Coordinates of C-alpha atoms and ligand atoms in Angstrom, one line a residue:
M278 CA 17.5 -30.4 -26.9
S279 CA 14.9 -27.7 -26.7
L280 CA 16.0 -26.2 -23.4
E281 CA 19.5 -25.1 -24.5
L282 CA 20.5 -21.5 -23.9
T283 CA 21.7 -21.2 -27.5
A284 CA 18.7 -22.9 -29.2
P285 CA 17.6 -20.8 -32.2
A286 CA 14.2 -19.1 -32.3
P287 CA 11.6 -21.7 -33.2
E288 CA 9.6 -22.0 -36.5
E289 CA 5.9 -21.2 -36.1
P290 CA 3.9 -24.5 -36.4
S291 CA 0.4 -24.6 -37.9
V292 CA -1.2 -25.1 -34.4
A293 CA 0.0 -21.7 -33.4
D294 CA -2.5 -19.0 -32.5
D295 CA -1.2 -15.5 -33.2
G296 CA 2.4 -16.7 -33.0
T297 CA 1.9 -18.6 -29.7
W298 CA 1.8 -22.3 -29.1
L299 CA 2.5 -25.0 -26.4
E300 CA 5.4 -27.4 -26.8
C301 CA 6.4 -30.5 -24.7
I302 CA 9.9 -30.1 -23.4
A303 CA 10.4 -33.9 -23.4
C304 CA 9.1 -35.1 -26.8
G305 CA 8.6 -31.8 -28.8
A306 CA 4.9 -32.4 -29.4
Q307 CA 3.1 -29.1 -30.2
F308 CA -0.4 -28.0 -29.3
A309 CA -2.7 -25.1 -29.9
P310 CA -2.6 -22.8 -26.9
F311 CA -6.2 -22.0 -26.1
E312 CA -8.4 -24.6 -27.7
D313 CA -8.4 -27.2 -24.9
V314 CA -7.5 -27.2 -21.2
R315 CA -4.1 -29.0 -21.0
Y316 CA -1.3 -28.9 -18.4
T317 CA 1.1 -31.6 -19.6
C318 CA 1.8 -33.3 -22.9
D319 CA -0.9 -35.6 -24.3
D320 CA 1.7 -38.0 -25.7
C321 CA 4.2 -38.4 -22.9
D322 CA 2.9 -36.3 -19.9
G323 CA 6.0 -34.1 -20.1
L324 CA 6.0 -30.5 -19.0
L325 CA 4.7 -28.0 -21.5
E326 CA 6.2 -24.6 -22.4
V327 CA 4.7 -21.6 -24.1
R328 CA 6.6 -20.8 -27.3
Y329 CA 6.6 -17.7 -29.5
A330 CA 7.4 -17.2 -33.1
S331 CA 9.0 -13.8 -32.3
P332 CA 10.9 -13.7 -29.1
P333 CA 11.0 -10.1 -27.6
T334 CA 13.7 -7.4 -27.8
W335 CA 14.3 -4.5 -25.4
D336 CA 12.6 -2.1 -27.8
D337 CA 9.3 -4.0 -27.6
F338 CA 8.8 -3.0 -23.9
E339 CA 6.8 0.0 -22.7
G340 CA 4.6 0.9 -19.7
R341 CA 5.1 -0.3 -16.2
G342 CA 4.9 -3.6 -14.3
V343 CA 4.2 -7.1 -15.7
W344 CA 2.3 -5.9 -18.7
R345 CA 5.2 -3.7 -19.8
Y346 CA 6.5 -7.0 -21.1
N347 CA 3.4 -8.0 -23.1
A348 CA 5.7 -8.7 -26.1
A349 CA 7.0 -11.6 -24.1
L350 CA 3.5 -12.7 -23.0
P351 CA 0.6 -14.4 -24.7
F352 CA -1.8 -11.4 -24.3
E353 CA -1.7 -7.6 -24.4
E354 CA -3.2 -7.3 -20.9
G355 CA -4.5 -9.4 -18.1
V356 CA -6.6 -9.5 -14.9
S357 CA -4.5 -6.9 -13.1
L358 CA -4.2 -5.3 -9.6
P359 CA -1.6 -4.2 -11.0
E360 CA 1.6 -6.2 -10.3
G361 CA 5.3 -6.1 -10.9
A362 CA 7.6 -3.0 -10.9
T363 CA 8.9 -4.1 -7.5
P364 CA 12.0 -2.3 -6.0
L365 CA 15.5 -3.4 -6.6
H366 CA 16.9 -2.3 -3.2
E367 CA 20.5 -1.3 -2.5
V368 CA 21.7 -2.9 0.7
P369 CA 25.1 -1.3 1.3
R370 CA 25.8 -2.8 4.8
L371 CA 24.8 -6.3 3.8
E372 CA 26.8 -6.0 0.5
A373 CA 29.9 -5.1 2.5
D374 CA 29.3 -7.8 5.1
V375 CA 28.7 -10.5 2.5
G376 CA 31.7 -9.2 0.6
V377 CA 30.6 -8.9 -3.0
E378 CA 31.2 -6.0 -5.4
T379 CA 27.5 -5.3 -5.8
L380 CA 24.4 -6.7 -4.0
R381 CA 20.9 -5.6 -4.9
V382 CA 17.7 -7.1 -3.5
K383 CA 14.7 -7.6 -5.8
H384 CA 11.8 -7.4 -3.3
E385 CA 8.9 -9.4 -4.7
G386 CA 7.1 -9.0 -1.4
M387 CA 6.0 -5.6 -2.8
N388 CA 3.5 -7.1 -5.2
P389 CA -0.2 -6.5 -4.5
T390 CA -0.7 -9.7 -2.4
G391 CA 2.8 -9.6 -1.1
S392 CA 4.5 -12.2 -3.2
F393 CA 5.8 -12.9 -6.7
K394 CA 2.9 -15.2 -7.3
D395 CA 0.8 -12.2 -8.5
R396 CA 3.0 -12.0 -11.7
G397 CA 1.9 -15.5 -12.7
M398 CA -1.7 -15.1 -11.7
T399 CA -2.3 -12.0 -13.7
V400 CA -1.5 -14.1 -16.8
G401 CA -3.0 -17.4 -15.5
V402 CA -6.4 -15.9 -14.7
R403 CA -6.4 -14.1 -18.1
V404 CA -5.8 -17.5 -19.8
A405 CA -8.6 -19.1 -17.7
K406 CA -11.0 -16.5 -19.1
E407 CA -9.8 -17.2 -22.6
L408 CA -10.5 -20.9 -22.1
G409 CA -13.8 -20.2 -20.5
V410 CA -13.3 -22.4 -17.4
G411 CA -15.4 -22.2 -14.3
R412 CA -13.6 -22.8 -11.0
L413 CA -9.9 -22.0 -10.4
A414 CA -7.9 -24.1 -8.1
C415 CA -4.4 -24.6 -6.6
A416 CA -2.4 -26.5 -4.0
S417 CA -0.3 -24.1 -2.0
T418 CA 2.2 -23.5 0.7
G419 CA 0.2 -20.3 1.2
N420 CA 1.3 -17.6 -1.3
T421 CA -0.2 -19.1 -4.4
S422 CA -3.5 -19.5 -2.6
A423 CA -3.4 -15.8 -1.5
A424 CA -2.7 -14.7 -5.1
L425 CA -5.2 -17.0 -6.7
A426 CA -7.9 -15.9 -4.2
A427 CA -7.2 -12.2 -5.0
Y428 CA -6.9 -12.5 -8.8
G429 CA -9.9 -14.9 -8.9
A430 CA -11.9 -12.3 -7.0
R431 CA -10.7 -9.6 -9.3
G432 CA -11.7 -11.6 -12.3
G433 CA -15.1 -12.5 -10.7
M434 CA -14.3 -16.2 -10.6
E435 CA -14.8 -19.0 -8.0
T436 CA -11.6 -20.2 -6.3
L437 CA -10.6 -23.4 -4.4
V438 CA -7.3 -23.8 -2.6
L439 CA -5.8 -26.9 -0.9
L440 CA -3.4 -26.3 1.9
P441 CA -1.3 -28.6 4.1
A442 CA -3.0 -28.4 7.5
G443 CA -1.0 -26.5 10.2
K444 CA 1.8 -25.6 7.8
V445 CA 0.7 -22.3 6.3
A446 CA 1.6 -18.9 7.7
A447 CA -1.2 -16.9 9.2
G448 CA -1.1 -13.9 6.8
K449 CA -1.5 -16.2 3.8
I450 CA -4.6 -18.0 5.1
A451 CA -6.1 -14.7 6.1
Q452 CA -5.7 -13.4 2.5
A453 CA -7.3 -16.5 0.9
S454 CA -10.1 -16.4 3.5
L455 CA -11.0 -12.7 3.0
H456 CA -10.7 -12.9 -0.8
D457 CA -13.3 -15.6 -0.5
A458 CA -11.5 -18.7 -1.7
R459 CA -13.0 -22.0 -0.6
I460 CA -10.1 -23.4 1.6
L461 CA -9.5 -27.1 2.1
E462 CA -6.9 -28.1 4.8
V463 CA -5.4 -31.4 3.8
D464 CA -3.9 -33.8 6.3
G465 CA -0.7 -34.0 4.3
N466 CA 2.1 -31.9 2.9
F467 CA 2.2 -29.6 -0.1
D468 CA 3.1 -32.4 -2.5
S469 CA 0.0 -34.4 -1.4
C470 CA -2.2 -31.3 -1.9
L471 CA -0.8 -31.0 -5.4
D472 CA -1.4 -34.6 -6.2
I473 CA -5.1 -34.2 -5.2
V474 CA -5.6 -30.9 -7.1
Q475 CA -4.0 -32.4 -10.2
D476 CA -6.6 -35.3 -9.9
L477 CA -9.4 -32.8 -9.6
A478 CA -8.2 -30.8 -12.6
A479 CA -7.8 -34.1 -14.6
R480 CA -11.5 -34.8 -13.8
G481 CA -12.5 -31.4 -15.0
E482 CA -13.5 -30.2 -11.6
A483 CA -11.3 -27.1 -11.7
Y484 CA -8.7 -25.2 -13.7
L485 CA -5.2 -25.7 -12.2
L486 CA -3.2 -22.6 -11.5
N487 CA -0.1 -24.1 -9.9
S488 CA 3.2 -23.5 -11.6
L489 CA 2.8 -26.7 -13.5
N490 CA 0.5 -24.5 -15.6
P491 CA 2.9 -23.2 -18.2
F492 CA 1.1 -19.8 -18.5
R493 CA 1.9 -18.9 -14.9
L494 CA 5.6 -19.1 -15.6
E495 CA 5.2 -16.6 -18.5
G496 CA 4.2 -13.9 -16.0
Q497 CA 7.0 -14.9 -13.7
K498 CA 9.5 -14.4 -16.5
T499 CA 9.0 -10.6 -15.9
I500 CA 11.0 -10.8 -12.7
G501 CA 14.1 -11.6 -14.8
L502 CA 13.2 -9.0 -17.4
E503 CA 12.8 -6.3 -14.8
I504 CA 16.0 -7.2 -13.0
L505 CA 18.0 -7.1 -16.2
E506 CA 16.5 -3.8 -17.4
E507 CA 17.0 -2.0 -14.1
F508 CA 20.4 -3.4 -13.4
H509 CA 21.6 -2.4 -16.8
E510 CA 20.2 1.1 -16.4
D511 CA 22.1 1.6 -13.1
Y512 CA 25.4 -0.1 -14.0
G513 CA 25.5 -0.4 -17.8
T514 CA 25.9 -4.1 -17.4
Y515 CA 24.0 -7.2 -16.3
P516 CA 24.3 -9.0 -13.0
D517 CA 26.7 -11.9 -12.9
R518 CA 24.4 -13.9 -10.7
I519 CA 20.8 -14.1 -9.5
V520 CA 20.2 -16.0 -6.3
L521 CA 16.7 -17.2 -5.5
P522 CA 14.8 -19.4 -3.1
V523 CA 13.6 -22.6 -4.7
G524 CA 10.4 -24.6 -3.9
N525 CA 8.7 -26.0 -7.0
A526 CA 11.4 -24.3 -9.1
G527 CA 8.9 -22.2 -11.0
N528 CA 10.9 -19.0 -10.8
T529 CA 14.2 -20.8 -11.7
S530 CA 12.5 -22.1 -14.8
A531 CA 10.8 -18.8 -15.6
L532 CA 14.0 -16.7 -15.3
Y533 CA 15.9 -19.2 -17.5
K534 CA 13.1 -19.0 -20.1
A535 CA 13.2 -15.2 -20.1
F536 CA 17.0 -15.3 -20.7
R537 CA 16.7 -17.9 -23.4
E538 CA 14.1 -15.8 -25.3
L539 CA 16.3 -12.7 -25.0
V540 CA 19.2 -14.7 -26.4
Q541 CA 17.0 -16.0 -29.2
S542 CA 16.0 -12.5 -30.3
G543 CA 19.6 -11.2 -30.1
A544 CA 18.7 -8.8 -27.2
L545 CA 21.1 -10.5 -24.8
D546 CA 24.5 -12.0 -25.4
V547 CA 24.8 -15.5 -24.2
D548 CA 27.9 -14.5 -22.1
D549 CA 25.8 -11.9 -20.3
V550 CA 23.2 -14.4 -18.9
P551 CA 23.3 -14.4 -15.1
K552 CA 24.2 -17.6 -13.3
L553 CA 21.0 -18.9 -11.8
T554 CA 21.7 -20.0 -8.2
G555 CA 19.0 -21.8 -6.3
V556 CA 18.7 -22.0 -2.5
Q557 CA 16.7 -24.5 -0.5
A558 CA 16.2 -25.2 3.2
E559 CA 18.2 -28.2 4.4
G560 CA 15.0 -30.0 5.3
A561 CA 13.6 -29.7 1.8
A562 CA 16.4 -29.8 -0.7
P563 CA 15.7 -32.2 -3.6
M564 CA 17.0 -29.7 -6.2
V565 CA 20.3 -29.3 -4.3
E566 CA 20.6 -33.0 -4.1
A567 CA 20.0 -33.4 -7.9
I568 CA 22.5 -30.6 -8.8
E569 CA 25.2 -32.1 -6.5
N570 CA 24.7 -35.5 -7.9
G571 CA 24.4 -34.5 -11.5
W572 CA 21.0 -36.0 -11.8
D573 CA 18.5 -35.1 -14.6
E574 CA 15.6 -35.5 -12.2
T575 CA 14.9 -34.9 -8.5
R576 CA 14.1 -37.7 -6.0
R577 CA 10.8 -37.1 -4.2
W578 CA 11.4 -36.3 -0.5
D579 CA 8.4 -37.5 1.5
D580 CA 9.5 -36.0 4.8
V581 CA 10.2 -32.3 4.5
E582 CA 10.5 -29.8 7.3
T583 CA 11.6 -26.2 7.5
R584 CA 10.6 -22.9 9.2
A585 CA 10.5 -21.5 5.7
T586 CA 7.1 -23.1 5.1
A587 CA 6.7 -21.5 1.6
I588 CA 9.5 -23.7 0.3
R589 CA 8.6 -26.8 2.3
I590 CA 8.3 -28.8 -0.9
G591 CA 9.7 -32.3 -1.6
N592 CA 8.8 -32.9 -5.2
P593 CA 9.6 -29.8 -7.3
V594 CA 7.4 -30.2 -10.4
N595 CA 9.4 -27.8 -12.5
A596 CA 12.7 -29.6 -11.9
P597 CA 13.0 -30.8 -15.6
K598 CA 12.9 -27.1 -16.7
A599 CA 14.9 -25.7 -13.8
L600 CA 17.8 -28.2 -13.7
P601 CA 19.0 -27.3 -17.2
G602 CA 18.6 -23.6 -16.3
I603 CA 21.0 -23.9 -13.4
R604 CA 23.5 -26.0 -15.4
E605 CA 23.4 -24.0 -18.6
T606 CA 23.9 -20.7 -16.9
D607 CA 26.8 -22.1 -14.9
G608 CA 24.9 -21.6 -11.7
T609 CA 24.6 -23.8 -8.7
A610 CA 22.3 -24.8 -5.8
V611 CA 22.9 -24.8 -2.1
A612 CA 21.0 -25.8 1.1
V613 CA 20.9 -23.6 4.2
S614 CA 19.7 -24.2 7.8
D615 CA 16.7 -22.6 9.4
E616 CA 19.1 -20.7 11.7
E617 CA 20.9 -19.3 8.7
I618 CA 17.6 -18.3 7.2
T619 CA 16.5 -16.5 10.3
E620 CA 19.9 -14.7 10.5
A621 CA 19.5 -13.5 6.9
Q622 CA 15.9 -12.4 7.7
R623 CA 17.4 -10.2 10.4
D624 CA 20.1 -8.9 8.1
L625 CA 17.6 -7.8 5.5
A626 CA 15.3 -6.3 8.2
A627 CA 18.4 -4.3 9.4
E628 CA 18.4 -2.7 5.9
G629 CA 14.7 -1.9 6.2
V630 CA 13.7 -4.8 3.9
G631 CA 11.0 -7.0 5.6
V632 CA 10.7 -10.5 4.2
E633 CA 9.3 -13.8 5.1
P634 CA 11.6 -16.7 6.0
A635 CA 11.7 -18.4 2.5
S636 CA 12.7 -15.2 0.9
A637 CA 15.7 -14.8 3.3
A638 CA 17.0 -18.1 2.0
S639 CA 18.4 -16.3 -1.0
V640 CA 20.6 -14.1 1.2
A641 CA 21.6 -17.0 3.5
G642 CA 22.6 -19.0 0.4
L643 CA 24.7 -16.2 -1.0
R644 CA 26.5 -15.7 2.3
K645 CA 27.3 -19.4 2.4
L646 CA 28.5 -19.6 -1.2
R647 CA 30.6 -16.5 -0.7
A648 CA 32.2 -18.0 2.4
E649 CA 32.9 -21.2 0.5
G650 CA 34.5 -19.2 -2.3
V651 CA 32.0 -20.4 -4.9
V652 CA 30.9 -16.8 -5.3
D653 CA 33.8 -14.4 -5.9
A654 CA 34.4 -11.0 -4.2
D655 CA 34.1 -9.2 -7.6
E656 CA 30.7 -10.5 -8.4
R657 CA 27.6 -8.4 -9.1
V658 CA 24.7 -10.2 -7.5
V659 CA 20.9 -9.8 -7.2
C660 CA 19.1 -11.7 -4.5
L661 CA 15.4 -12.4 -5.0
T662 CA 13.2 -12.0 -1.9
T663 CA 9.9 -13.6 -2.8
G664 CA 7.5 -12.7 -0.1
H665 CA 6.7 -9.9 2.4
L666 CA 7.4 -10.0 6.2
L667 CA 3.7 -9.7 7.1
K668 CA 2.9 -13.0 5.4
D669 CA 4.4 -14.8 8.4
P670 CA 4.0 -12.7 11.5
D671 CA 4.8 -15.6 13.9
A672 CA 8.2 -16.1 12.2
A673 CA 8.8 -12.3 12.4
F674 CA 8.1 -12.3 16.1
E675 CA 10.4 -15.2 16.6
A676 CA 13.3 -13.6 14.7
G677 CA 12.7 -10.1 16.2
D678 CA 12.8 -8.5 19.6
D679 CA 10.0 -8.9 22.2
P680 CA 7.9 -5.9 23.2
E681 CA 8.6 -4.6 26.7
P682 CA 5.7 -3.9 29.0
V683 CA 5.9 -0.6 30.8
P684 CA 3.6 1.3 33.2
N685 CA 1.3 4.0 31.9
D686 CA 3.6 6.8 33.2
T687 CA 6.3 9.0 31.6
E688 CA 8.7 8.8 34.6
A689 CA 8.4 5.0 34.7
V690 CA 9.0 4.8 30.9
L691 CA 12.2 7.0 31.3
E692 CA 13.4 4.8 34.1
H693 CA 12.8 1.7 32.1
L694 CA 14.7 3.1 29.1
A695 CA 17.6 3.9 31.4
E696 CA 17.9 0.3 32.6
Ligands
PLP201 C1 7.8 -16.9 -0.6 C2 8.1 -18.0 -1.5 N1 9.4 -18.1 -1.9 C3 9.7 -19.1 -2.8 C4 8.7 -20.0 -3.3 C5 9.2 -21.1 -4.2 O1 9.1 -20.6 -5.5 P1 9.3 -21.6 -6.7 O2 8.2 -22.6 -6.6 O3 9.1 -20.8 -7.9 O4 10.6 -22.3 -6.6 C6 7.4 -19.8 -2.9 C7 6.3 -20.7 -3.4 O5 6.2 -21.8 -3.2 C8 7.1 -18.8 -2.0 O6 5.8 -18.6 -1.6
ZN202 ZN1 5.6 -35.0 -24.8

């Protein structure tokens, strides 16, 4: 099986270009990386993965942000704003309250467009240029469209985004709009948008930049590389567990791949690989269902609902990559309610960390797993927060306190404060 944590570094096939090629995770077919546009396997339609003849070691990394890790990426540099180098916050009160030895929060909302998607787009748009494609497209719960619009604009390329009508947070549509994406609102959910955009891509109408595109996940690997490097610098050890929100399971797959490549190069001991722990909203939890039932695939949920619109996804396309990642790292998956998500959003805000609802799912999930005794008190944990508070201002208003109207007069203000 190609997705085992202990699989040896691969042999370079003749189709490789400068030590890089594409490989099907289902049947092992290999393809040249940049000759043709291809998202899945020609032979069996399985998911593709980018493979390298020389997986990276720590000494290979220099510089800052995503492109610090170019030894783990297909290019030296990309279309950049720049992205990555996000904070790994200490959250002492939350750490004590949840009851783990160490808790750090990797705040991906601090990327240029306010989500982790920028890490994938800086690589994806670079590949699009290599392939010489015209229009870039994605389906999105919002953040992918914001990132695609911005990175497409940066690269001087036309962009098209398909969004589920009425289910995308205001900040994200505003971004796609101002960065001049053509925005189509589909009368359906995210999964139907992805079906359509895959059809468009198959007909050559656009280059697909959803996380089905294996190159996007390469950029997202750098979340894991940054966490490991910084955590090790601070504590001389690696985190026991990384907890992350799950939608299409792109990050889960990407972090797993980052760890596998480090194990292949000898840079990381297999016993030091953090347990990948996925969190979904109760109303959109096909990955949790698959983990709990020991399934190799997810069942498509047609009716999904959650206030965390970014992860309102019923058919996670990267499940075949992510399920082995959770299992092989001895991780788990858990579902949380919208109320638990909002509570966690407030907890993070009380530490000065402003996140959108989907992001807070990681903290809500950790709290639940700790209460259930699945996570131990002596664990060192990193929670990933994937998007910024300003992405979803309506949710922030709902979770926070209402402004209080006061008269235009100091005495009246003082009186009001004394009430
Ligand atoms: C804020 C946020 N968190 C989490 C996710 C889910 O990420 P993934 O598809 O990698 O599981 C998304 C994207 O859909 C997102 O926008
Ligand atoms: Zn195949």
